[in-house]
GROMACS .gro file of C-alpha atoms in nm:
model
  236
    1UNK     CA    1   0.000   0.000   0.000
    2UNK     CA    2   0.286   0.241   0.077
    3UNK     CA    3   0.431   0.179  -0.268
    4UNK     CA    4   0.093   0.259  -0.425
    5UNK     CA    5   0.063   0.583  -0.226
    6UNK     CA    6   0.416   0.685  -0.326
    7UNK     CA    7   0.328   0.623  -0.689
    8UNK     CA    8   0.013   0.836  -0.667
    9UNK     CA    9   0.209   1.119  -0.500
   10UNK     CA   10   0.468   1.103  -0.776
   11UNK     CA   11   0.197   1.116  -1.043
   12UNK     CA   12   0.029   1.418  -0.883
   13UNK     CA   13   0.355   1.608  -0.823
   14UNK     CA   14   0.464   1.550  -1.182
   15UNK     CA   15   0.134   1.678  -1.321
   16UNK     CA   16   0.150   1.989  -1.099
   17UNK     CA   17   0.506   2.057  -1.213
   18UNK     CA   18   0.397   2.037  -1.578
   19UNK     CA   19   0.096   2.260  -1.515
   20UNK     CA   20   0.316   2.524  -1.350
   21UNK     CA   21   0.492   2.571  -1.684
   22UNK     CA   22   0.171   2.684  -1.857
   23UNK     CA   23   0.076   3.048  -1.887
   24UNK     CA   24  -0.237   3.174  -1.711
   25UNK     CA   25  -0.568   3.162  -1.894
   26UNK     CA   26  -0.874   3.360  -1.782
   27UNK     CA   27  -1.157   3.142  -1.656
   28UNK     CA   28  -1.408   3.308  -1.891
   29UNK     CA   29  -1.197   3.203  -2.193
   30UNK     CA   30  -1.224   2.834  -2.117
   31UNK     CA   31  -1.445   2.584  -2.299
   32UNK     CA   32  -1.579   2.266  -2.138
   33UNK     CA   33  -1.591   1.931  -2.318
   34UNK     CA   34  -1.701   1.575  -2.258
   35UNK     CA   35  -1.551   1.304  -2.479
   36UNK     CA   36  -1.688   0.946  -2.486
   37UNK     CA   37  -1.460   0.718  -2.689
   38UNK     CA   38  -1.447   0.356  -2.804
   39UNK     CA   39  -1.116   0.184  -2.885
   40UNK     CA   40  -1.068  -0.164  -3.031
   41UNK     CA   41  -0.734  -0.349  -3.053
   42UNK     CA   42  -0.671  -0.666  -3.255
   43UNK     CA   43  -0.338  -0.848  -3.236
   44UNK     CA   44  -0.216  -0.947  -3.581
   45UNK     CA   45   0.113  -1.104  -3.463
   46UNK     CA   46   0.351  -1.082  -3.169
   47UNK     CA   47   0.484  -0.755  -3.318
   48UNK     CA   48   0.182  -0.592  -3.487
   49UNK     CA   49  -0.173  -0.497  -3.397
   50UNK     CA   50  -0.464  -0.304  -3.546
   51UNK     CA   51  -0.608  -0.010  -3.351
   52UNK     CA   52  -0.951   0.137  -3.435
   53UNK     CA   53  -1.112   0.433  -3.261
   54UNK     CA   54  -1.426   0.641  -3.265
   55UNK     CA   55  -1.521   0.932  -3.041
   56UNK     CA   56  -1.754   1.229  -3.009
   57UNK     CA   57  -1.635   1.555  -2.854
   58UNK     CA   58  -1.928   1.739  -2.697
   59UNK     CA   59  -1.853   2.105  -2.628
   60UNK     CA   60  -2.101   2.189  -2.355
   61UNK     CA   61  -2.003   2.557  -2.356
   62UNK     CA   62  -2.071   2.619  -2.727
   63UNK     CA   63  -2.332   2.339  -2.760
   64UNK     CA   64  -2.151   2.178  -3.055
   65UNK     CA   65  -2.022   1.828  -3.134
   66UNK     CA   66  -1.735   1.686  -3.338
   67UNK     CA   67  -1.691   1.322  -3.435
   68UNK     CA   68  -1.368   1.136  -3.505
   69UNK     CA   69  -1.296   0.794  -3.654
   70UNK     CA   70  -0.959   0.639  -3.726
   71UNK     CA   71  -0.760   0.326  -3.809
   72UNK     CA   72  -0.397   0.259  -3.713
   73UNK     CA   73  -0.129  -0.007  -3.740
   74UNK     CA   74   0.107  -0.055  -3.443
   75UNK     CA   75   0.445  -0.223  -3.480
   76UNK     CA   76   0.676  -0.302  -3.190
   77UNK     CA   77   1.045  -0.237  -3.238
   78UNK     CA   78   1.170  -0.386  -2.912
   79UNK     CA   79   0.942  -0.609  -2.703
   80UNK     CA   80   0.974  -0.668  -2.330
   81UNK     CA   81   0.902  -1.027  -2.239
   82UNK     CA   82   0.718  -0.992  -1.908
   83UNK     CA   83   0.493  -1.300  -1.874
   84UNK     CA   84   0.333  -1.170  -1.556
   85UNK     CA   85   0.144  -0.905  -1.754
   86UNK     CA   86  -0.209  -0.973  -1.873
   87UNK     CA   87  -0.247  -1.053  -2.242
   88UNK     CA   88  -0.421  -0.721  -2.314
   89UNK     CA   89  -0.119  -0.515  -2.209
   90UNK     CA   90   0.038  -0.500  -2.555
   91UNK     CA   91   0.182  -0.149  -2.535
   92UNK     CA   92   0.300  -0.189  -2.176
   93UNK     CA   93   0.488  -0.499  -2.285
   94UNK     CA   94   0.710  -0.301  -2.523
   95UNK     CA   95   1.009  -0.071  -2.476
   96UNK     CA   96   0.973   0.091  -2.817
   97UNK     CA   97   0.695   0.086  -3.075
   98UNK     CA   98   0.562   0.289  -3.366
   99UNK     CA   99   0.217   0.371  -3.504
  100UNK     CA  100   0.093   0.491  -3.842
  101UNK     CA  101  -0.270   0.580  -3.898
  102UNK     CA  102  -0.543   0.788  -4.052
  103UNK     CA  103  -0.813   0.996  -3.881
  104UNK     CA  104  -1.113   1.185  -4.009
  105UNK     CA  105  -1.292   1.456  -3.811
  106UNK     CA  106  -1.636   1.592  -3.890
  107UNK     CA  107  -1.925   1.782  -3.731
  108UNK     CA  108  -2.219   1.539  -3.720
  109UNK     CA  109  -2.469   1.793  -3.587
  110UNK     CA  110  -2.387   2.031  -3.880
  111UNK     CA  111  -2.405   2.329  -3.645
  112UNK     CA  112  -2.030   2.391  -3.609
  113UNK     CA  113  -1.855   2.617  -3.860
  114UNK     CA  114  -1.523   2.434  -3.853
  115UNK     CA  115  -1.412   2.239  -4.164
  116UNK     CA  116  -1.380   1.864  -4.185
  117UNK     CA  117  -1.024   1.750  -4.120
  118UNK     CA  118  -0.836   1.452  -4.262
  119UNK     CA  119  -0.522   1.359  -4.073
  120UNK     CA  120  -0.238   1.113  -4.126
  121UNK     CA  121  -0.032   1.036  -3.818
  122UNK     CA  122   0.311   0.890  -3.741
  123UNK     CA  123   0.408   0.812  -3.380
  124UNK     CA  124   0.707   0.673  -3.194
  125UNK     CA  125   0.665   0.573  -2.827
  126UNK     CA  126   0.938   0.468  -2.584
  127UNK     CA  127   0.922   0.347  -2.223
  128UNK     CA  128   1.192   0.376  -1.955
  129UNK     CA  129   1.169   0.197  -1.617
  130UNK     CA  130   1.200   0.410  -1.301
  131UNK     CA  131   1.221   0.313  -0.932
  132UNK     CA  132   0.911   0.181  -0.751
  133UNK     CA  133   0.790   0.010  -1.072
  134UNK     CA  134   0.703   0.346  -1.226
  135UNK     CA  135   0.750   0.393  -1.600
  136UNK     CA  136   0.851   0.707  -1.787
  137UNK     CA  137   0.666   0.717  -2.121
  138UNK     CA  138   0.770   0.943  -2.410
  139UNK     CA  139   0.585   0.988  -2.736
  140UNK     CA  140   0.677   1.187  -3.047
  141UNK     CA  141   0.404   1.236  -3.306
  142UNK     CA  142   0.357   1.409  -3.641
  143UNK     CA  143   0.009   1.504  -3.766
  144UNK     CA  144  -0.021   1.554  -4.143
  145UNK     CA  145  -0.337   1.764  -4.162
  146UNK     CA  146  -0.575   1.853  -4.442
  147UNK     CA  147  -0.818   2.110  -4.298
  148UNK     CA  148  -1.072   2.223  -4.554
  149UNK     CA  149  -0.823   2.172  -4.836
  150UNK     CA  150  -0.533   2.350  -4.658
  151UNK     CA  151  -0.234   2.129  -4.572
  152UNK     CA  152  -0.026   2.177  -4.256
  153UNK     CA  153   0.176   1.978  -4.006
  154UNK     CA  154   0.163   1.958  -3.630
  155UNK     CA  155   0.449   1.819  -3.422
  156UNK     CA  156   0.373   1.685  -3.076
  157UNK     CA  157   0.583   1.563  -2.784
  158UNK     CA  158   0.429   1.394  -2.480
  159UNK     CA  159   0.597   1.300  -2.153
  160UNK     CA  160   0.423   1.102  -1.880
  161UNK     CA  161   0.459   0.860  -1.594
  162UNK     CA  162   0.247   0.561  -1.501
  163UNK     CA  163   0.246   0.263  -1.266
  164UNK     CA  164   0.060  -0.063  -1.300
  165UNK     CA  165  -0.103  -0.185  -0.978
  166UNK     CA  166  -0.344  -0.465  -0.888
  167UNK     CA  167  -0.646  -0.398  -0.666
  168UNK     CA  168  -0.864  -0.696  -0.566
  169UNK     CA  169  -0.729  -0.892  -0.864
  170UNK     CA  170  -0.804  -0.615  -1.118
  171UNK     CA  171  -0.530  -0.425  -1.300
  172UNK     CA  172  -0.522  -0.044  -1.273
  173UNK     CA  173  -0.277   0.194  -1.441
  174UNK     CA  174  -0.292   0.551  -1.301
  175UNK     CA  175  -0.099   0.806  -1.506
  176UNK     CA  176  -0.012   1.172  -1.548
  177UNK     CA  177   0.117   1.329  -1.868
  178UNK     CA  178   0.189   1.657  -2.043
  179UNK     CA  179   0.211   1.731  -2.415
  180UNK     CA  180   0.329   2.025  -2.625
  181UNK     CA  181   0.227   2.103  -2.986
  182UNK     CA  182   0.406   2.288  -3.266
  183UNK     CA  183   0.173   2.406  -3.546
  184UNK     CA  184   0.321   2.505  -3.882
  185UNK     CA  185   0.023   2.733  -3.948
  186UNK     CA  186   0.150   2.962  -3.671
  187UNK     CA  187   0.520   2.862  -3.664
  188UNK     CA  188   0.499   2.830  -3.287
  189UNK     CA  189   0.461   2.593  -2.993
  190UNK     CA  190   0.108   2.712  -2.936
  191UNK     CA  191  -0.063   2.437  -2.735
  192UNK     CA  192  -0.008   2.257  -2.404
  193UNK     CA  193  -0.213   1.961  -2.280
  194UNK     CA  194  -0.208   1.820  -1.924
  195UNK     CA  195  -0.394   1.501  -1.842
  196UNK     CA  196  -0.441   1.264  -1.549
  197UNK     CA  197  -0.643   0.944  -1.546
  198UNK     CA  198  -0.639   0.569  -1.490
  199UNK     CA  199  -0.698   0.262  -1.706
  200UNK     CA  200  -0.907   0.006  -1.514
  201UNK     CA  201  -0.957  -0.360  -1.602
  202UNK     CA  202  -1.323  -0.465  -1.623
  203UNK     CA  203  -1.272  -0.814  -1.769
  204UNK     CA  204  -1.005  -1.000  -1.965
  205UNK     CA  205  -1.088  -0.818  -2.289
  206UNK     CA  206  -1.241  -0.495  -2.157
  207UNK     CA  207  -1.097  -0.188  -1.989
  208UNK     CA  208  -1.224   0.160  -1.913
  209UNK     CA  209  -1.020   0.480  -1.884
  210UNK     CA  210  -1.169   0.788  -1.715
  211UNK     CA  211  -0.958   1.103  -1.733
  212UNK     CA  212  -0.958   1.479  -1.692
  213UNK     CA  213  -0.746   1.718  -1.897
  214UNK     CA  214  -0.663   2.087  -1.933
  215UNK     CA  215  -0.562   2.231  -2.268
  216UNK     CA  216  -0.414   2.579  -2.316
  217UNK     CA  217  -0.370   2.737  -2.660
  218UNK     CA  218  -0.191   3.069  -2.713
  219UNK     CA  219  -0.334   3.121  -3.063
  220UNK     CA  220  -0.701   3.036  -3.016
  221UNK     CA  221  -0.936   3.109  -2.726
  222UNK     CA  222  -1.151   2.813  -2.835
  223UNK     CA  223  -0.847   2.591  -2.776
  224UNK     CA  224  -0.848   2.665  -2.402
  225UNK     CA  225  -1.043   2.365  -2.279
  226UNK     CA  226  -1.125   2.176  -1.961
  227UNK     CA  227  -1.208   1.822  -2.072
  228UNK     CA  228  -1.351   1.510  -1.911
  229UNK     CA  229  -1.331   1.186  -2.102
  230UNK     CA  230  -1.429   0.820  -2.077
  231UNK     CA  231  -1.263   0.561  -2.302
  232UNK     CA  232  -1.398   0.206  -2.336
  233UNK     CA  233  -1.132  -0.036  -2.466
  234UNK     CA  234  -1.176  -0.380  -2.619
  235UNK     CA  235  -0.883  -0.618  -2.680
  236UNK     CA  236  -0.897  -0.917  -2.913
   0.00000   0.00000   0.00000
């Protein structure tokens, strides 16, 4: 129990340290969002898997919605052979892995003025073990974006920590992470995202991940968001 408490304290302190780096944003500039999401993972081999996602972002401040669907292929570059992990823990059983994928965003309620976006993505994720069975997780990502016929790129770097624990036989993975974004439309690091949550095992093939996040954007008031999300994950 003491190890679990130390891990939670480390997660919270790390998130607070990241948040302290962000500039202040007035409360009346902030949007509020709720994001339900469904993820499905299918192992194709011991080194590859298919990842499908669908979500709806509900902006409760502006009363608008945006939908997103995507398909990705994950490929592990250096597996960790840890037989004590549950079969579903594909990404936590790898030191280094990459992802390529395609996403499409649209406004299903037709009330938002934003254009439909098509996005290709390339990711590289690495994991480094820390004391107390905590893991440092780094992710570099490139978004190749087509927004209403205008092409741009967005470069993203995410740093986080997590620790896998078992409570009453169920696996839980609390985490804290921070991410910065560089947008070629503005030639600046314009966005910061801070998120804390936990992935919780429901059954052998099902997990749920509740989280809260704060997003600050120096180039768009609508990008300053307080977000709550709930991800349902299925593993096959």
